[in-house]
mmCIF file of C-alpha atoms in Angstrom:
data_model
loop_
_atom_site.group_PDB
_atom_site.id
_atom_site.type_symbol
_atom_site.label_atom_id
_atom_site.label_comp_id
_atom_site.label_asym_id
_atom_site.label_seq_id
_atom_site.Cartn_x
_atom_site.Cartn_y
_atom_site.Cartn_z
ATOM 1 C CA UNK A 1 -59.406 15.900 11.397
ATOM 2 C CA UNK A 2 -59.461 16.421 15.017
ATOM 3 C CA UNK A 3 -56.630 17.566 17.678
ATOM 4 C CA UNK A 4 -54.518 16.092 20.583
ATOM 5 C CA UNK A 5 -51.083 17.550 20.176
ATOM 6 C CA UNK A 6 -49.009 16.217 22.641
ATOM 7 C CA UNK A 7 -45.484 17.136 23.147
ATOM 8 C CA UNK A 8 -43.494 13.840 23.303
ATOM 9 C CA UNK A 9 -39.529 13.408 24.598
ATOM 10 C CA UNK A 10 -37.183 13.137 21.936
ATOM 11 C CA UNK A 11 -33.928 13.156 23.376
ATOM 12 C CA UNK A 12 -32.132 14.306 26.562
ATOM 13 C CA UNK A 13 -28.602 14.948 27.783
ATOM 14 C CA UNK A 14 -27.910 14.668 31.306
ATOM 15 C CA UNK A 15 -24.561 15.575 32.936
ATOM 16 C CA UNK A 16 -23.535 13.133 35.900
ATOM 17 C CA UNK A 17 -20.404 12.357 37.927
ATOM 18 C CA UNK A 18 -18.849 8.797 37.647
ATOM 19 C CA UNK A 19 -19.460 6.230 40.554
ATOM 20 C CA UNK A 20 -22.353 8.063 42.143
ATOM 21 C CA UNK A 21 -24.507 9.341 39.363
ATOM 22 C CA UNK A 22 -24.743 12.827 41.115
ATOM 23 C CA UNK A 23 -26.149 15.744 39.022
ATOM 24 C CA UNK A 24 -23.288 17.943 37.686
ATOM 25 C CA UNK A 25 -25.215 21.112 36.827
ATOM 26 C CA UNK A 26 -22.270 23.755 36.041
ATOM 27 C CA UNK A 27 -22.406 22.690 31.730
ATOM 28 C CA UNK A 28 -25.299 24.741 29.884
ATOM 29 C CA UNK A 29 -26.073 24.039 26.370
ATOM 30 C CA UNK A 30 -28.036 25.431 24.212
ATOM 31 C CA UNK A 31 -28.853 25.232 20.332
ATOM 32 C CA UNK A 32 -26.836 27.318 17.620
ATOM 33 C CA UNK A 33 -28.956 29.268 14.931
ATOM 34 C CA UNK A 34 -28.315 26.295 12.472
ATOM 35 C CA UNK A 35 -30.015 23.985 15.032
ATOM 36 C CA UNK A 36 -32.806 26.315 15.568
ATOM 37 C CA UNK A 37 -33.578 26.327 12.430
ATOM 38 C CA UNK A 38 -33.814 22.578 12.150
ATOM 39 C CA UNK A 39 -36.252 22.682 15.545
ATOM 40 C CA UNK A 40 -37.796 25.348 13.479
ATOM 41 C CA UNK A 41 -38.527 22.477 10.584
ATOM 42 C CA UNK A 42 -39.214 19.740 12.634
ATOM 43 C CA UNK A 43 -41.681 20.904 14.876
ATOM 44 C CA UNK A 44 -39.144 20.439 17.746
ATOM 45 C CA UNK A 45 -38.539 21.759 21.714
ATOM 46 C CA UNK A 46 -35.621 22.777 23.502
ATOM 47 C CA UNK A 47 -35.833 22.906 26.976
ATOM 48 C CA UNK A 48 -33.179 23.741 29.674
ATOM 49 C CA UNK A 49 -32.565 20.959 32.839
ATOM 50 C CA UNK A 50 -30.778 21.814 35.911
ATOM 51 C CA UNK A 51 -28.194 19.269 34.819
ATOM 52 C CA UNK A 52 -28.571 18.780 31.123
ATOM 53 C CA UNK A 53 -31.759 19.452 28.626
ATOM 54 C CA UNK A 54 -34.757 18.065 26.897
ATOM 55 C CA UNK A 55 -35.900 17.942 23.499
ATOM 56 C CA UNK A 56 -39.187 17.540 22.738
ATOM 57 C CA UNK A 57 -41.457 16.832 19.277
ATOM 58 C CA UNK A 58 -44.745 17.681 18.785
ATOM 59 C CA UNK A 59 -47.076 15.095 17.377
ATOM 60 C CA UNK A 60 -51.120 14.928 16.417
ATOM 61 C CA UNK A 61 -52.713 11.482 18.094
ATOM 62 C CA UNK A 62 -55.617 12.008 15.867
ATOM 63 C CA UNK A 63 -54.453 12.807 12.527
ATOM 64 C CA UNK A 64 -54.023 10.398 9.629
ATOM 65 C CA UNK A 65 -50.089 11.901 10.056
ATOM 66 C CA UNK A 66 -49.239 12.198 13.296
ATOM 67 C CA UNK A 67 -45.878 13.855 12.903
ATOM 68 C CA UNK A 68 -46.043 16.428 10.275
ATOM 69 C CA UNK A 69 -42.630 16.888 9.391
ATOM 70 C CA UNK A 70 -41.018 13.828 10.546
ATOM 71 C CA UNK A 71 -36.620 13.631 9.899
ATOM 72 C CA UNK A 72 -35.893 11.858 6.640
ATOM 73 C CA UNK A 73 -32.263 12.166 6.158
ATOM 74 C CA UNK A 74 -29.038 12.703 8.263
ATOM 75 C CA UNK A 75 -29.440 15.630 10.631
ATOM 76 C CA UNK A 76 -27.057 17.420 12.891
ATOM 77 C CA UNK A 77 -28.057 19.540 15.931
ATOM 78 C CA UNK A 78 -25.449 21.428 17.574
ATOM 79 C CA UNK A 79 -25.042 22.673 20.986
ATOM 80 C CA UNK A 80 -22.627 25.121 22.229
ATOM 81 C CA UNK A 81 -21.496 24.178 25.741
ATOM 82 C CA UNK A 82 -20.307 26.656 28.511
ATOM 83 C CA UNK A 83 -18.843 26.218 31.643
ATOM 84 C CA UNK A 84 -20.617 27.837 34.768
ATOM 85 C CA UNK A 85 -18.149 27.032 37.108
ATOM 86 C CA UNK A 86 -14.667 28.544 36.820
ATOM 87 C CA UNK A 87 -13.131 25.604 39.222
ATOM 88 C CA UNK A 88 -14.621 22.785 37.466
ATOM 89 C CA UNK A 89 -11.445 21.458 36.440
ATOM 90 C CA UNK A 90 -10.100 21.291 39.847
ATOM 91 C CA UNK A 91 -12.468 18.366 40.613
ATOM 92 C CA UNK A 92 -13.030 16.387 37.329
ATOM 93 C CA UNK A 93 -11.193 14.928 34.907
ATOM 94 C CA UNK A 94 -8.805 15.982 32.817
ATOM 95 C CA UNK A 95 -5.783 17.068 34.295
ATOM 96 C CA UNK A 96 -5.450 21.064 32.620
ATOM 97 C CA UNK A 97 -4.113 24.184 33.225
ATOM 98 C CA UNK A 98 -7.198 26.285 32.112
ATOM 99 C CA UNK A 99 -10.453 25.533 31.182
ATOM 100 C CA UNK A 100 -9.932 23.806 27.974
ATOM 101 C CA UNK A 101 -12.624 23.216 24.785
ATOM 102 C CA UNK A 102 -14.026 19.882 23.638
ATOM 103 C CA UNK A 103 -16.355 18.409 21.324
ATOM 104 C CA UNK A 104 -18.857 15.358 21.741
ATOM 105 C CA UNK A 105 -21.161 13.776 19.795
ATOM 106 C CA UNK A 106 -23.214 10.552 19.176
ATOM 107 C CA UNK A 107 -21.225 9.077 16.560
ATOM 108 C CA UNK A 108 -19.243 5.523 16.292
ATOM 109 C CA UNK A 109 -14.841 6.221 15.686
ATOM 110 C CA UNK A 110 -15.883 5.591 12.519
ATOM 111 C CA UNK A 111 -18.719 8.181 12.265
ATOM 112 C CA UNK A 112 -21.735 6.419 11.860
ATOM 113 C CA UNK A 113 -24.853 7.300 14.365
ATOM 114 C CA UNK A 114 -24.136 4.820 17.346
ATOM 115 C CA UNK A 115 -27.104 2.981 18.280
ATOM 116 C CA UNK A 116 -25.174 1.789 22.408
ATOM 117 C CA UNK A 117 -27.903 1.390 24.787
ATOM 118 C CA UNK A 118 -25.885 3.809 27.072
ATOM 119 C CA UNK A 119 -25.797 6.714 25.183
ATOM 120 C CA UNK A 120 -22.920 8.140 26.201
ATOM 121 C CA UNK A 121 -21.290 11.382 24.217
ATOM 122 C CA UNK A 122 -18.309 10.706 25.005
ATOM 123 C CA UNK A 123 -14.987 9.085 23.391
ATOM 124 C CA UNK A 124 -14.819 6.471 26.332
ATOM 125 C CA UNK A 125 -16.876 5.614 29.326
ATOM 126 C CA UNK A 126 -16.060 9.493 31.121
ATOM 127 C CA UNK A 127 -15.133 12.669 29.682
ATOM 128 C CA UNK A 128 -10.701 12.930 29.378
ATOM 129 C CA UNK A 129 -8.274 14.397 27.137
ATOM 130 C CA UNK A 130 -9.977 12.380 24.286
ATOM 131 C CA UNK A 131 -12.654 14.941 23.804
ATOM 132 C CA UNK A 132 -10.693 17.756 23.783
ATOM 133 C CA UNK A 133 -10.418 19.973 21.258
ATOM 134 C CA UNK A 134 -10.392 23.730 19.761
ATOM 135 C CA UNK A 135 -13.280 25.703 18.198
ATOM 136 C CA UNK A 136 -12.411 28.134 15.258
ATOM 137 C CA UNK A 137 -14.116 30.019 12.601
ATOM 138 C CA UNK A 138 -14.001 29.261 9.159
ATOM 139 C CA UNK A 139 -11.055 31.011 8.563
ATOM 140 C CA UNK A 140 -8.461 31.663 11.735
ATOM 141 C CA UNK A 141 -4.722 32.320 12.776
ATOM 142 C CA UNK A 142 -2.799 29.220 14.559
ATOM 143 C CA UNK A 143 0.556 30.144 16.939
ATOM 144 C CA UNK A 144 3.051 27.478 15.596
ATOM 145 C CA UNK A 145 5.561 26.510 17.174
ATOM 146 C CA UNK A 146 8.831 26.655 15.049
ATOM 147 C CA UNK A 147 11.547 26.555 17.413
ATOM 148 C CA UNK A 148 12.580 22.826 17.731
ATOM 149 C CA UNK A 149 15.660 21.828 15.358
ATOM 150 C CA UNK A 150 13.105 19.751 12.703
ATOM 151 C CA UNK A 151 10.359 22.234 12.831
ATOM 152 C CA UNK A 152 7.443 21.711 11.053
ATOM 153 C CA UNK A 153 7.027 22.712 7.111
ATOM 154 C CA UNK A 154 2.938 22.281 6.944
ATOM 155 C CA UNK A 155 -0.395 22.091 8.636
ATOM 156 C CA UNK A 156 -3.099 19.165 7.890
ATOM 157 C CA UNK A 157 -6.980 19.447 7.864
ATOM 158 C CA UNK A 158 -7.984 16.348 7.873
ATOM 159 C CA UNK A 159 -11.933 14.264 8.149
ATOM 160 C CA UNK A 160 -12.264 13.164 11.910
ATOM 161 C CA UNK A 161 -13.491 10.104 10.874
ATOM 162 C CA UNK A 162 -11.594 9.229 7.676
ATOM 163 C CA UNK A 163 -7.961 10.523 9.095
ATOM 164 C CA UNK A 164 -5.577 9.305 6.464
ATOM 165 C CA UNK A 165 -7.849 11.770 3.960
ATOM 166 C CA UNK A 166 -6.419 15.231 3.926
ATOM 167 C CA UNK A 167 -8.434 17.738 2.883
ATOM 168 C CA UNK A 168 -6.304 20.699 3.209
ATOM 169 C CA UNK A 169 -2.601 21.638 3.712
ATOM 170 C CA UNK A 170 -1.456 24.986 4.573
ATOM 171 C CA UNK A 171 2.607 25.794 4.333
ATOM 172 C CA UNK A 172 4.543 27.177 7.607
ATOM 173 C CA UNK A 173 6.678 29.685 6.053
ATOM 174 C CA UNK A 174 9.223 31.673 8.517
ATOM 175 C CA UNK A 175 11.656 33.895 6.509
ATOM 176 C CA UNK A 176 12.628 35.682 9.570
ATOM 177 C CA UNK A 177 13.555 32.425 11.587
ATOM 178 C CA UNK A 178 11.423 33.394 14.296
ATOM 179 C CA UNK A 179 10.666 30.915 17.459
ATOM 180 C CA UNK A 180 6.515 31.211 17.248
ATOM 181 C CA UNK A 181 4.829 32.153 14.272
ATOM 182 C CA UNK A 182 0.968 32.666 13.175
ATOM 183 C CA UNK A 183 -0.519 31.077 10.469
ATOM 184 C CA UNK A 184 -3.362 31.818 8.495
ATOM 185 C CA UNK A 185 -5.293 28.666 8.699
ATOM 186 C CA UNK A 186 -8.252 28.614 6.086
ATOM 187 C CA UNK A 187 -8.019 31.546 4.039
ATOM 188 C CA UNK A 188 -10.359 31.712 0.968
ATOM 189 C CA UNK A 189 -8.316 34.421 -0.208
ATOM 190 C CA UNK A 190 -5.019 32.457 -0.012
ATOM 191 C CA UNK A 191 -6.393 29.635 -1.033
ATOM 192 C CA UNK A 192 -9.766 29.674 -2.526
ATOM 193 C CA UNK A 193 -10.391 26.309 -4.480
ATOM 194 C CA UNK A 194 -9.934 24.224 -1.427
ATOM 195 C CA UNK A 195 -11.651 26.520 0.451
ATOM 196 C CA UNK A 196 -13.455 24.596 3.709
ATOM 197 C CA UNK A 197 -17.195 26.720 4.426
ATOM 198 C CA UNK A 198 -18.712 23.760 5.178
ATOM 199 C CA UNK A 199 -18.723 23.814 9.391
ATOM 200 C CA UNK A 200 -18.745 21.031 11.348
ATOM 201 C CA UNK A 201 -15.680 18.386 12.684
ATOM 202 C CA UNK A 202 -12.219 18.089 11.503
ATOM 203 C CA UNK A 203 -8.719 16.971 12.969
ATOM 204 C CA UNK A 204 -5.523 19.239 12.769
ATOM 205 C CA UNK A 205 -1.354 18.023 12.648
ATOM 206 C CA UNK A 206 1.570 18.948 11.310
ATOM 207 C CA UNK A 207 3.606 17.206 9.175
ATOM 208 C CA UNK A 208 5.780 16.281 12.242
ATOM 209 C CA UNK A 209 5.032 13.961 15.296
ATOM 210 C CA UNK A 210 6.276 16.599 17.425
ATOM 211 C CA UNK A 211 2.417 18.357 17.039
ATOM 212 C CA UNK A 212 -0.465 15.681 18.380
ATOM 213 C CA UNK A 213 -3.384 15.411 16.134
ATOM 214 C CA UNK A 214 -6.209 17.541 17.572
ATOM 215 C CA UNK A 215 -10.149 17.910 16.582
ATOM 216 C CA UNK A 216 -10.507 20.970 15.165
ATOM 217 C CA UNK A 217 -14.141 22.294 14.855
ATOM 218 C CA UNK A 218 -15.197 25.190 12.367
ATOM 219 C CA UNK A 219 -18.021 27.644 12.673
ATOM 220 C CA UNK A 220 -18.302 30.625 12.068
ATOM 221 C CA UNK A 221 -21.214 31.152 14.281
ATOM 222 C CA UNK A 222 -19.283 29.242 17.307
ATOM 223 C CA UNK A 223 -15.884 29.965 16.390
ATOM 224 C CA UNK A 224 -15.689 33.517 17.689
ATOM 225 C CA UNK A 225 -18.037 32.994 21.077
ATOM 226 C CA UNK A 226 -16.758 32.527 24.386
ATOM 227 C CA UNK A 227 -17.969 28.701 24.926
ATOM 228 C CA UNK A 228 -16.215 25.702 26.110
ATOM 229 C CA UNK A 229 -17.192 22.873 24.330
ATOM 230 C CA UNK A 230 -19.743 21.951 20.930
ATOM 231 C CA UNK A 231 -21.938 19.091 21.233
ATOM 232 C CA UNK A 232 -23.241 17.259 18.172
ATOM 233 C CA UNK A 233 -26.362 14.935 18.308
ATOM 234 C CA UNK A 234 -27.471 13.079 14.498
ATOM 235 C CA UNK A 235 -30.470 11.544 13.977
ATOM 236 C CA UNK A 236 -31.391 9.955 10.331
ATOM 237 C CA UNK A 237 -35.113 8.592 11.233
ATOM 238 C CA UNK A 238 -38.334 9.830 12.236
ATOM 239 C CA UNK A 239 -38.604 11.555 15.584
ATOM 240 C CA UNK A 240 -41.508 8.817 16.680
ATOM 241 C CA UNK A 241 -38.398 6.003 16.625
ATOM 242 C CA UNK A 242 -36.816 7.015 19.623
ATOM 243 C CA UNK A 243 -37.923 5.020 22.689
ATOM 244 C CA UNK A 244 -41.724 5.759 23.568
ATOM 245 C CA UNK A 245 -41.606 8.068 26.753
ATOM 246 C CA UNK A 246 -38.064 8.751 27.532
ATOM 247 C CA UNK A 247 -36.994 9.335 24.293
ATOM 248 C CA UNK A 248 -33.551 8.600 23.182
ATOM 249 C CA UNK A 249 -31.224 9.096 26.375
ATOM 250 C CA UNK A 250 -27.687 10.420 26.748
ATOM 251 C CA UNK A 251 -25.185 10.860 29.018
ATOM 252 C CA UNK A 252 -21.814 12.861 29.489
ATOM 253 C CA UNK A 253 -19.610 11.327 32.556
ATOM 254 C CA UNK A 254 -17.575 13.202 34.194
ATOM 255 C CA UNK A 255 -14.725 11.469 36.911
ATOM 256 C CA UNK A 256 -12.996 12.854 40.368
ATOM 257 C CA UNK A 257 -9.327 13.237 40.043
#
């Protein structure tokens, strides 16, 4: 068997602004251990771009096999996201206070890989309050707010993509009738046979409308680092189905205010 590896383009994320398709290059990503470990397996590349990054595979032109460990089943990689640029949020979309956390992916609403021609890793058209979201660990402590006149009796974990399925309730308890409390969201020692290790997306409410549903993400590994956002990208088929030379292409919009 002879040799030509070549190192082919898998994917790529590229960070734009809406209307004039200017580089944005204040986001940098870059894999989590879990994801490394799946490059790792897969013979795969990560390589920075000023306004996004490359993913490469590696593949044999002159073997019998020319991908040697070629993606058979469902696989996530994650990327943590951080913000370069303190002020970003004084140009772009959304309106916030402080620089807030989010989490994209390449999934349908109804969490199936989406197969759109644009690619784009966001909820709509342009990043907005949509993808916002927080990052925890596995286990963490959520400030509740307890001081309206109906205040809420229990948290929700719920699927992202099946939302009337919850997965995990935690009670707000608050002997001392305080206005703000912390709850211990998660606990395997509170509660250990619904215990969620598995890390990845969820959503988060109350059991009253006065607490909007929020995508919660857990990770232990990106729950306690100082990032802004988590990016997920699934792929289910062999690395040689993306599109011959660009590879599968994505995009994350971001719009003026």
């Amino acid at each position: 068997m002879g040799f030509n590896l070549t190192y082919n383009r898998f994917f790529s994320v590229r960070v734009k602004e809406h209307g004039t398709n200017k580089e944005i290059r204040d986001l940098r990503f870059a894999p989590n251990a879990e994801c490394q470990e799946f490059m790792n397996k897969y013979k795969l590349v990560f390589r920075h771009n000023r306004d996004g990054f490359d993913v490469y595979y590696r593949s044999n032109a002159l073997a019998s096999v020319p991908i040697t460990s070629p993606i058979e089943e469902k696989t996530r990689f994650t990327f943590s996201v951080k913000i370069l640029n303190l002020g970003f949020y004084d140009l772009y979309k959304p309106d916030v206070l402080k620089l807030p956390q989010f989490y994209l992916d390449n999934l349908t609403p109804s969490g199936n890989i989406s197969n759109a021609a644009a690619g784009n890793l966001t909820s709509g058209t342009s990043f907005d309050v949509d993808d916002l979201g927080i990052i925890k660990p596995q286990s963490f402590r959520q400030q509740t707010d307890v001081s309206m006149g109906d205040p809420p009796t229990e948290w929700r974990i719920k699927k992202k993509f099946l939302p009337q399925d919850i997965i995990k309730t935690i009670p707000i308890e608050n002997p001392d009738g305080l206005d703000y409390i912390e709850v211990r969201m998660n606990d395997p020692l509170l509660s250990p046979d619904d215990y969620l290790s598995e890390s990845g997306v969820y959503s988060m409410e109350t059991n009253k409308a006065s607490f909007t549903e929020t995508t919660l993400y857990l990770s232990n590994n990106l729950g306690g680092r100082s990032i802004n956002g988590v990016l997920d990208i699934y792929w289910e088929n062999s690395q040689a189905t993306a599109p011959a030379d660009t590879g599968k292409q994505y995009q994350i919009i971001f719009k003026l205010k």
